[in-house]
Coordinates of C-alpha atoms and ligand atoms in Angstrom, one line a residue:
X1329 CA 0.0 0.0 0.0
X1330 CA 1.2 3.7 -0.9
X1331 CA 1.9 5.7 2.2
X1332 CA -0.4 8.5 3.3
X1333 CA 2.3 11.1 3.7
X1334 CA 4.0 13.5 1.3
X1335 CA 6.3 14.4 4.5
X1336 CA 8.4 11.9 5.9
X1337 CA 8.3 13.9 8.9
X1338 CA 4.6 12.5 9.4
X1339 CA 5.5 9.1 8.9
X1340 CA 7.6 9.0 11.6
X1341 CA 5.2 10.8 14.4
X1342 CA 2.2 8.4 12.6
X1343 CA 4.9 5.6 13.5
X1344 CA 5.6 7.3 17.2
X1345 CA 1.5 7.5 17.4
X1346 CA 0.6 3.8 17.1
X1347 CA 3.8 3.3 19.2
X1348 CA 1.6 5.3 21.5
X1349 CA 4.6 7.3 22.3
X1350 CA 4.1 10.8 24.0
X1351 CA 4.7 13.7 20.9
X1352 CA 7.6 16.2 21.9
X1353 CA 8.7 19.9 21.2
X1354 CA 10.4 18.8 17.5
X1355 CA 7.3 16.6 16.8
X1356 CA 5.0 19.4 16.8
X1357 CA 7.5 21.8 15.2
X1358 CA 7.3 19.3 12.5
X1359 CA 3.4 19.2 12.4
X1360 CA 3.3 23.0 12.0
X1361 CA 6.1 23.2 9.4
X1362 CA 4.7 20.6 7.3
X1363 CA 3.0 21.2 4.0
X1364 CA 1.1 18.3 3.8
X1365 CA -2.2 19.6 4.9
X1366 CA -4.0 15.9 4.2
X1367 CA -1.2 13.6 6.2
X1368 CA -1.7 15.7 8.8
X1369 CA -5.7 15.4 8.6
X1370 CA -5.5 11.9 8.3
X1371 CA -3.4 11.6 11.6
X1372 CA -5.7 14.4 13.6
X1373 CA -8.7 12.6 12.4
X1374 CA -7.6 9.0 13.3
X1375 CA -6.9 10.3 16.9
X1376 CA -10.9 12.3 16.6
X1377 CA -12.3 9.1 15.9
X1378 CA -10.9 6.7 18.1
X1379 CA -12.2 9.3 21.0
X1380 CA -15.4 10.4 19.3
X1381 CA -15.9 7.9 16.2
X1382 CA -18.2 10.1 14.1
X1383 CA -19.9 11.7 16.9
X1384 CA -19.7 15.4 16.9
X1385 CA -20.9 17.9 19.7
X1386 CA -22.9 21.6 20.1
X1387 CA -24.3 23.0 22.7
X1388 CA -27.3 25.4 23.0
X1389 CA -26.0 28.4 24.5
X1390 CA -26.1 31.9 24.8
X1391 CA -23.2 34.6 25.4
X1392 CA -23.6 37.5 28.0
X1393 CA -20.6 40.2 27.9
X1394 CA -21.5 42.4 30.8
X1395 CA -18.9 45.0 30.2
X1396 CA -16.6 46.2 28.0
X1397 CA -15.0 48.0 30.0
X1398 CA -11.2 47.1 30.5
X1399 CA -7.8 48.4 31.9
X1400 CA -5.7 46.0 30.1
X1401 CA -6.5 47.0 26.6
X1402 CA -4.8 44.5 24.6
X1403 CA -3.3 45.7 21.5
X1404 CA -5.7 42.4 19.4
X1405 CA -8.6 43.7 21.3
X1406 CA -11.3 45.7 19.1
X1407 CA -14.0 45.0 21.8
X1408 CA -12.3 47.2 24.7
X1409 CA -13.1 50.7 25.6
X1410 CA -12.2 53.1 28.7
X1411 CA -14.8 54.0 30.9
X1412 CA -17.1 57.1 29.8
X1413 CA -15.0 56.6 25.9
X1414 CA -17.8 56.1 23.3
X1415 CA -19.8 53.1 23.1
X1416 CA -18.5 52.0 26.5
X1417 CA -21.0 50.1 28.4
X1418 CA -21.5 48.1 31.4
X1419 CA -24.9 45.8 31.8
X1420 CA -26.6 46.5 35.1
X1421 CA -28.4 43.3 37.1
X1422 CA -31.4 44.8 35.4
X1423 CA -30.2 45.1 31.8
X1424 CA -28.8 41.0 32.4
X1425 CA -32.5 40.1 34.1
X1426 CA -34.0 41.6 30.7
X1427 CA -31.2 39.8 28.2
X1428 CA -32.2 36.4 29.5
X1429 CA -35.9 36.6 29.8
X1430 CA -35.8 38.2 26.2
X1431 CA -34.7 34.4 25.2
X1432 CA -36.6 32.7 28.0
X1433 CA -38.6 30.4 25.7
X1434 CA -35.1 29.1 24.2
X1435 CA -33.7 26.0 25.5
X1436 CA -30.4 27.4 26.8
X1437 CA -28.0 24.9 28.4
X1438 CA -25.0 26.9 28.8
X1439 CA -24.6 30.8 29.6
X1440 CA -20.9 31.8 28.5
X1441 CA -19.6 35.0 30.7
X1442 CA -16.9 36.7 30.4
X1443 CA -16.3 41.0 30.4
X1444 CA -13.2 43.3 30.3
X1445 CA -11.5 44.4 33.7
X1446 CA -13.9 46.8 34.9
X1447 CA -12.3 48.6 37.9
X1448 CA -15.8 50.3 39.1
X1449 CA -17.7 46.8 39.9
X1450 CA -17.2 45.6 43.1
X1451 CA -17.4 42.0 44.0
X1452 CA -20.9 41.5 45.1
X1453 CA -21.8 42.4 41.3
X1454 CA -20.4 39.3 40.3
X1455 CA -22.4 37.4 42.9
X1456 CA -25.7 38.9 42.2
X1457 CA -25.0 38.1 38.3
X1458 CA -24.7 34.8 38.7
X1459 CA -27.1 34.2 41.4
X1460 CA -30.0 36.5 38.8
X1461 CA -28.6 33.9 36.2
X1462 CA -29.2 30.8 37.9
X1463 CA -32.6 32.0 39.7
X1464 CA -34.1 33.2 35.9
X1465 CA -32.1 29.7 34.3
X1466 CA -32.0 27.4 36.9
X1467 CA -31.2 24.3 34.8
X1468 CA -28.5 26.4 32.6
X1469 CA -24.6 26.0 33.5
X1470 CA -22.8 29.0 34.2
X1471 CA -19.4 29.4 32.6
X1472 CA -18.3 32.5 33.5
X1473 CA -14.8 34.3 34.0
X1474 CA -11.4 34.1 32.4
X1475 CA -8.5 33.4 34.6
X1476 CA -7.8 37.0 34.1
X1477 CA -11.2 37.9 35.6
X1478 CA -10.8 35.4 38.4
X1479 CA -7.5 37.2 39.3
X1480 CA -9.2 40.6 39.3
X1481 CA -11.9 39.3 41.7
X1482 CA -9.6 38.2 43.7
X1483 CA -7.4 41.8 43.9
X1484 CA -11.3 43.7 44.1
X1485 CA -12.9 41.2 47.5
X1486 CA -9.2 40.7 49.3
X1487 CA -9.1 37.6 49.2
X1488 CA -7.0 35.0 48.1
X1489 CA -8.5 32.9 44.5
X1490 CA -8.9 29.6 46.3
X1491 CA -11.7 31.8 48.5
X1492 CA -12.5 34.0 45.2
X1493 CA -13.6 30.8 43.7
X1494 CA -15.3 28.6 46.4
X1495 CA -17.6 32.3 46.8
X1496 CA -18.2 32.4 43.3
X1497 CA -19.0 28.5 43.0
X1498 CA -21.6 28.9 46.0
X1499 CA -23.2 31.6 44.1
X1500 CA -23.6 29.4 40.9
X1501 CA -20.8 29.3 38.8
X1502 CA -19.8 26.2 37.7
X1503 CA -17.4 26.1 35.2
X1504 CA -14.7 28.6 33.6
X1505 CA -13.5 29.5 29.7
X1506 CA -10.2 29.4 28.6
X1507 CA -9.6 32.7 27.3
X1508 CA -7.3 35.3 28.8
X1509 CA -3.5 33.2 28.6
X1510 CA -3.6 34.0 24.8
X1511 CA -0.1 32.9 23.4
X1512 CA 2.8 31.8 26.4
X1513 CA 5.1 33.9 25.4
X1514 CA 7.1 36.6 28.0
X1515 CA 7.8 38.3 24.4
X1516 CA 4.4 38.4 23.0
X1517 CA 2.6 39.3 26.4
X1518 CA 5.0 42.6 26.2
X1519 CA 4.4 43.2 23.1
X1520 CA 0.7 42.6 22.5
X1521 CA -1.1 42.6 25.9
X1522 CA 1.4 43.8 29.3
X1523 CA -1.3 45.1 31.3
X1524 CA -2.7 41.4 31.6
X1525 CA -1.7 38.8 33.8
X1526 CA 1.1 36.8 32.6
X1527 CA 1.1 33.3 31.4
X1528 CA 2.0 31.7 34.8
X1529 CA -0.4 33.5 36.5
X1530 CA -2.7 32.2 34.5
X1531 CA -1.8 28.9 35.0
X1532 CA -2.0 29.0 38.7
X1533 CA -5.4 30.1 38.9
X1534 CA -6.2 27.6 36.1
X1535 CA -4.5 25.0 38.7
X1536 CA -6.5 26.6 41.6
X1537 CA -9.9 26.2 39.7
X1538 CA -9.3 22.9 38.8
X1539 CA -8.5 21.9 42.4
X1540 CA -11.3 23.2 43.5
X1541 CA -13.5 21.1 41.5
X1542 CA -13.7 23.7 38.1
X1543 CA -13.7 22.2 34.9
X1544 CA -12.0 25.0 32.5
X1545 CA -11.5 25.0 29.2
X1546 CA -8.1 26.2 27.6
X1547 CA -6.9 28.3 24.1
X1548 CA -4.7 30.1 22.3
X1549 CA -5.1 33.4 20.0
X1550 CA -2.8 32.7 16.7
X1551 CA -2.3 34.3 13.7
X1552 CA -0.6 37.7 15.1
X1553 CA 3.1 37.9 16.1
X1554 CA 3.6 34.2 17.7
X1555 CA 6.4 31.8 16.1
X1556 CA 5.8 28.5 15.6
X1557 CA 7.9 27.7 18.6
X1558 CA 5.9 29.9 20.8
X1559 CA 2.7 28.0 19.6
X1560 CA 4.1 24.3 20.5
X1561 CA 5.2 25.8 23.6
X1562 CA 2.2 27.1 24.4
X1563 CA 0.3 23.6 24.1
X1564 CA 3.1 21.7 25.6
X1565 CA 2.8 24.1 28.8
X1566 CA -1.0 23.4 29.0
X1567 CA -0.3 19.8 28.1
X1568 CA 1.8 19.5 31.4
X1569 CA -0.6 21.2 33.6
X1570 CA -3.3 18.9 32.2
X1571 CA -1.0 16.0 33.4
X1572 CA -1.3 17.7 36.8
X1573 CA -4.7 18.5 37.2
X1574 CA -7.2 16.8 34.8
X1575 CA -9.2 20.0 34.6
X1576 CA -9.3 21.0 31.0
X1577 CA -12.2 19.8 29.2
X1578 CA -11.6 21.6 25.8
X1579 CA -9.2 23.3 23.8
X1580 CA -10.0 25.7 21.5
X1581 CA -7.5 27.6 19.2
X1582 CA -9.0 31.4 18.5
X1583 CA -7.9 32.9 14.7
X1584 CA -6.7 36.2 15.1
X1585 CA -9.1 39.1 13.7
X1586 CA -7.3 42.8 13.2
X1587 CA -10.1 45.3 12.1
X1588 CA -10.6 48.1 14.5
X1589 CA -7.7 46.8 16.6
X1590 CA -3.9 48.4 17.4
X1591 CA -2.5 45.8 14.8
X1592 CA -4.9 46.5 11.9
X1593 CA -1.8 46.0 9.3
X1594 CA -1.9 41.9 10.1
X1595 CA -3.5 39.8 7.7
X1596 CA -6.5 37.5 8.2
X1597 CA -5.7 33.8 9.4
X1598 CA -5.2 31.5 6.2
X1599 CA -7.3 28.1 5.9
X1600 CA -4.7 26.3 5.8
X1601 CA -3.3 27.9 9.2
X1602 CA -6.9 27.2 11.1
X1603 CA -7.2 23.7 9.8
X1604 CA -3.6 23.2 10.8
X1605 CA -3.7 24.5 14.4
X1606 CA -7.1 22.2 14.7
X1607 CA -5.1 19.3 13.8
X1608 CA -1.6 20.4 15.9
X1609 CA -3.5 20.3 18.9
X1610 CA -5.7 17.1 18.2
X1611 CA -2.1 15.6 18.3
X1612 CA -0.3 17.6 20.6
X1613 CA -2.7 17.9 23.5
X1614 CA -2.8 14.1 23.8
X1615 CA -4.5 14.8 27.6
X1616 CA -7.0 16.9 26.8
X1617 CA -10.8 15.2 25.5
X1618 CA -12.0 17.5 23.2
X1619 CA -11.2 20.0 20.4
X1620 CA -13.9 22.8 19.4
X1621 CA -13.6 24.7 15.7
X1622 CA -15.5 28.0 17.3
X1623 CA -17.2 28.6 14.2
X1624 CA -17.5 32.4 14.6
X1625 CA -13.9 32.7 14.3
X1626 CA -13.0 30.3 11.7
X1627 CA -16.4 30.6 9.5
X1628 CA -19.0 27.9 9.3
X1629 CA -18.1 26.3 6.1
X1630 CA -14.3 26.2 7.6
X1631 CA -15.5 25.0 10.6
X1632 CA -17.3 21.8 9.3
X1633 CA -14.2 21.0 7.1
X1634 CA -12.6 21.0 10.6
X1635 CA -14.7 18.3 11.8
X1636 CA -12.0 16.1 9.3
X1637 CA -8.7 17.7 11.1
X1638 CA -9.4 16.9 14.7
X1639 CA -12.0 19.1 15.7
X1640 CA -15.2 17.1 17.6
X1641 CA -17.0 20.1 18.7
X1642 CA -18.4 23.2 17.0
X1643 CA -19.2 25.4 20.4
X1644 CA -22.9 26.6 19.8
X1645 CA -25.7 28.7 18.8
X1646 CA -24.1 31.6 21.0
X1647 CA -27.3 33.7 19.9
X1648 CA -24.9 36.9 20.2
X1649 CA -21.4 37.1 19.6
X1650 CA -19.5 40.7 20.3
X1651 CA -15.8 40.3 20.9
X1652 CA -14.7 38.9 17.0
X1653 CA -17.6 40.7 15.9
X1654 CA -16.1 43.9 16.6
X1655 CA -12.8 43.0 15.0
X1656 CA -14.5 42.2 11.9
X1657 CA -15.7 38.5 11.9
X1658 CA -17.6 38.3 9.0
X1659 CA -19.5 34.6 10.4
X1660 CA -23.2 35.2 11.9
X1661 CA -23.8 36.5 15.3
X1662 CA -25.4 32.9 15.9
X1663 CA -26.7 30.1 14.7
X1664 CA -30.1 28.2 15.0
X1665 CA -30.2 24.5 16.3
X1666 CA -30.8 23.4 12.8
X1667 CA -27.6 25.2 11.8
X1668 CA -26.0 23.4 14.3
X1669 CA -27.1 19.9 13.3
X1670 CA -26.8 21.0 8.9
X1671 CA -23.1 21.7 9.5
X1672 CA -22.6 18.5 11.3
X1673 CA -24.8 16.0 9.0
X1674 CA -23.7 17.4 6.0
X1675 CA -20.4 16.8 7.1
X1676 CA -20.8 13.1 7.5
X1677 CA -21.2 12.9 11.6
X1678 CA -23.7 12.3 14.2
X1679 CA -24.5 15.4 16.2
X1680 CA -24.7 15.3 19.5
X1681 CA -26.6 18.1 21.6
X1682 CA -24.5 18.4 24.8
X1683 CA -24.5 20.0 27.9
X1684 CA -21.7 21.9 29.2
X1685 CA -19.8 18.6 30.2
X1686 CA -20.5 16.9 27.1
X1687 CA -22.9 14.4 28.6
X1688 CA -25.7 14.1 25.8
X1689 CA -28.9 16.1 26.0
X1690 CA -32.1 15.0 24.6
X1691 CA -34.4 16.6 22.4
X1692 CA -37.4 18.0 23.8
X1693 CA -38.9 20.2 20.9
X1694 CA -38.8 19.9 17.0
X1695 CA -36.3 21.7 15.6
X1696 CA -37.2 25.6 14.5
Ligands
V47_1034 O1 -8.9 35.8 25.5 C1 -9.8 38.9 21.7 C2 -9.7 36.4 22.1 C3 -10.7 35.5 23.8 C4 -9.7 39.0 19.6 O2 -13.9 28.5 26.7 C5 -9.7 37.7 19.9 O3 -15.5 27.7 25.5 C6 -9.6 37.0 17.8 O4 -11.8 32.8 25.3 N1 -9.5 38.3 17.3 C7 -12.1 35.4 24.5 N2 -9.7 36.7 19.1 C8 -12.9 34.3 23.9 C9 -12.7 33.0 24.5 C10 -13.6 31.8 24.2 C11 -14.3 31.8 23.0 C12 -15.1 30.7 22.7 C13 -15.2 29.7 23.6 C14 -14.5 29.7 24.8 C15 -14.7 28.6 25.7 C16 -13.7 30.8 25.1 O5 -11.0 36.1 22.6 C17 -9.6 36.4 24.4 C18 -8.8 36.6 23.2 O6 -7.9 35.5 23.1 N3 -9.8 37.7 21.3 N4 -9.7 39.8 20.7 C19 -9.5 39.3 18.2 N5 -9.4 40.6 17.8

């Protein structure tokens, strides 16, 4: 039989793989560096579908960004503004009370939280969000805060994150994104986003959620200034603390988008470079279960390519995205449940409606 790979480089980590030897740095150098776009499929999608077979995931869900608001603004953030700075805002309990019963007859599984650093909201905002959250939604999961936010709640209450977090987990919250470490780089984090917690400050508080009983998920922003090496790094590091911990459910690489941001010169993300970090991390991040294409980053016809590069998750309906949005994301704001379920038949697989722990949710109404 002819091989599968153009790169030789491939048949040797495909060798490694059913050797079920662990990939290193130089492996996943080689993944990134290689040109053969379909050896490296076929090795991401063998690994998808001896987790997943041809199962593929969504989740209904909605996204609430209470503020945009920050003090870090990041030189790739277009969603940021300074207090009082037009179109600035910050949602009050009220404004959040009226956002969810606008959608009330939807069947939400999953709210996804997250705002910029907002140095006028004290603490006890956070708690009566998610408390109003959970007492409109009981049955919904609350994933709310980055590590970056977590850190910030901490510095606002005085008091130290293990207590930030066991506060926050009695009022509700039950889970945490991954946003917020962007690229693990002590060059990059200069460069692009100084203000922010650093990369292993971000990876304590990861550690400290997961220990106390947080699932998080975990990504990383590509597609600006980052090397190669700084990518493989950057999944190697998360990699090890997976080792540790367990806690990562998902990773989730985000494409870079420049309009209306400091670095407006960068090009777009190519294709071939989304399909490829899909794949890269199917491989790389051996520990971790599951690999989303966020469709509002990549596209939606990208996106269910994806599904054959790794990728066994599409995120959601989201209803309303802002952050890409405002950096020129050209995908819809959201998508319908029979979005969802097109892009993932059409594509071959089974979709699977799942909660926010991927454990299957059944169908209670026809599809709109
Ligand atoms: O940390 C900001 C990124 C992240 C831009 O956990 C940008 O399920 C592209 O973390 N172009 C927040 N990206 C989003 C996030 C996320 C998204 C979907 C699912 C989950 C999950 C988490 O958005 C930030 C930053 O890395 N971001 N600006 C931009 N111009």
């Amino acid at each position: 039989m002819t091989s599968y790979f153009t790169d030789k480089r491939l048949e040797a980590i495909f060798r490694k793989i059913e050797r079920e030897k662990r990939l290193n740095f130089d492996d996943g150098m080689a993944l990134y560096e290689t040109t053969d776009l379909i050896g490296l499929g076929h090795l991401a999608d063998t690994d998808r579908r001896r987790r997943h077979g041809d199962r593929a995931y969504w989740v209904y869900n909605q996204h609430l960004n209470y503020t945009n608001v920050c003090a870090n603004r990041c030189q790739f953030c277009a969603f940021a503004r300074d207090a009082g700075e037009d179109g600035a805002y910050t949602f009050s309990i009220a404004d959040i009370e009226k956002q969810l019963t606008a959608r009330i007859d939807e069947p939400v599984r999953e709210l996804h939280v997250v705002g910029g650093i907002n140095p006028a909201l004290p603490f006890d905002y956070y708690l009566d969000m998610i408390k109003t959250i959970k007492a409109i939604r009981p049955g919904v999961t609350v994933k709310a805060f980055t590590a970056v936010e977590i850190d910030n709640l901490a510095a606002i209450a005085g008091r130290t994150h293990e207590e930030t977090i066991a506060e926050l987990k009695t009022a509700g919250l039950e889970m945490m994104p991954g946003g917020g470490a962007e690229v693990m780089s002590r060059r990059v984090h200069q460069k692009l986003f100084h203000r922010k917690i650093d990369h292993e400050r971000w990876l304590d508080v990861m550690k400290i959620a997961h220990k106390s009983g947080i699932i998080t998920n975990a990504t990383m922003l590509y597609g600006h200034i980052e090397t190669l090496a700084e990518r493989v790094h950057h999944l190697l590091t998360l990699r090890e603390l997976q080792d540790e911990t367990g806690g990562f459910s998902a990773f989730i690489p985000l494409a870079f988008h420049s309009a209306h941001t400091r670095l407006p010169h960068l090009p777009a993300t190519t294709a071939y470079d989304d399909l490829k970090n899909i794949a890269v991390a199917r491989l790389l991040l051996d520990n971790i279960d599951h690999i989303k294409a966020y469709w509002v980053m990549i596209g939606e016809k990208l996106a269910q390519v994806a599904l054959a590069f790794g990728a066994d998750d599409l995120d959601g309906t989201i209803i309303e995205e802002k952050i890409t949005h405002m950096a020129g994301a050209r995908s819809a704001r959201g998508l319908t449940r029979s979005d969802m379920t097109r892009m993932i038949t059409t594509a071959g697989f089974t979709p699977v409606q799942r909660d926010s722990f991927y454990h299957p949710v059944k169908e209670s109404a026809p599809l709109p």
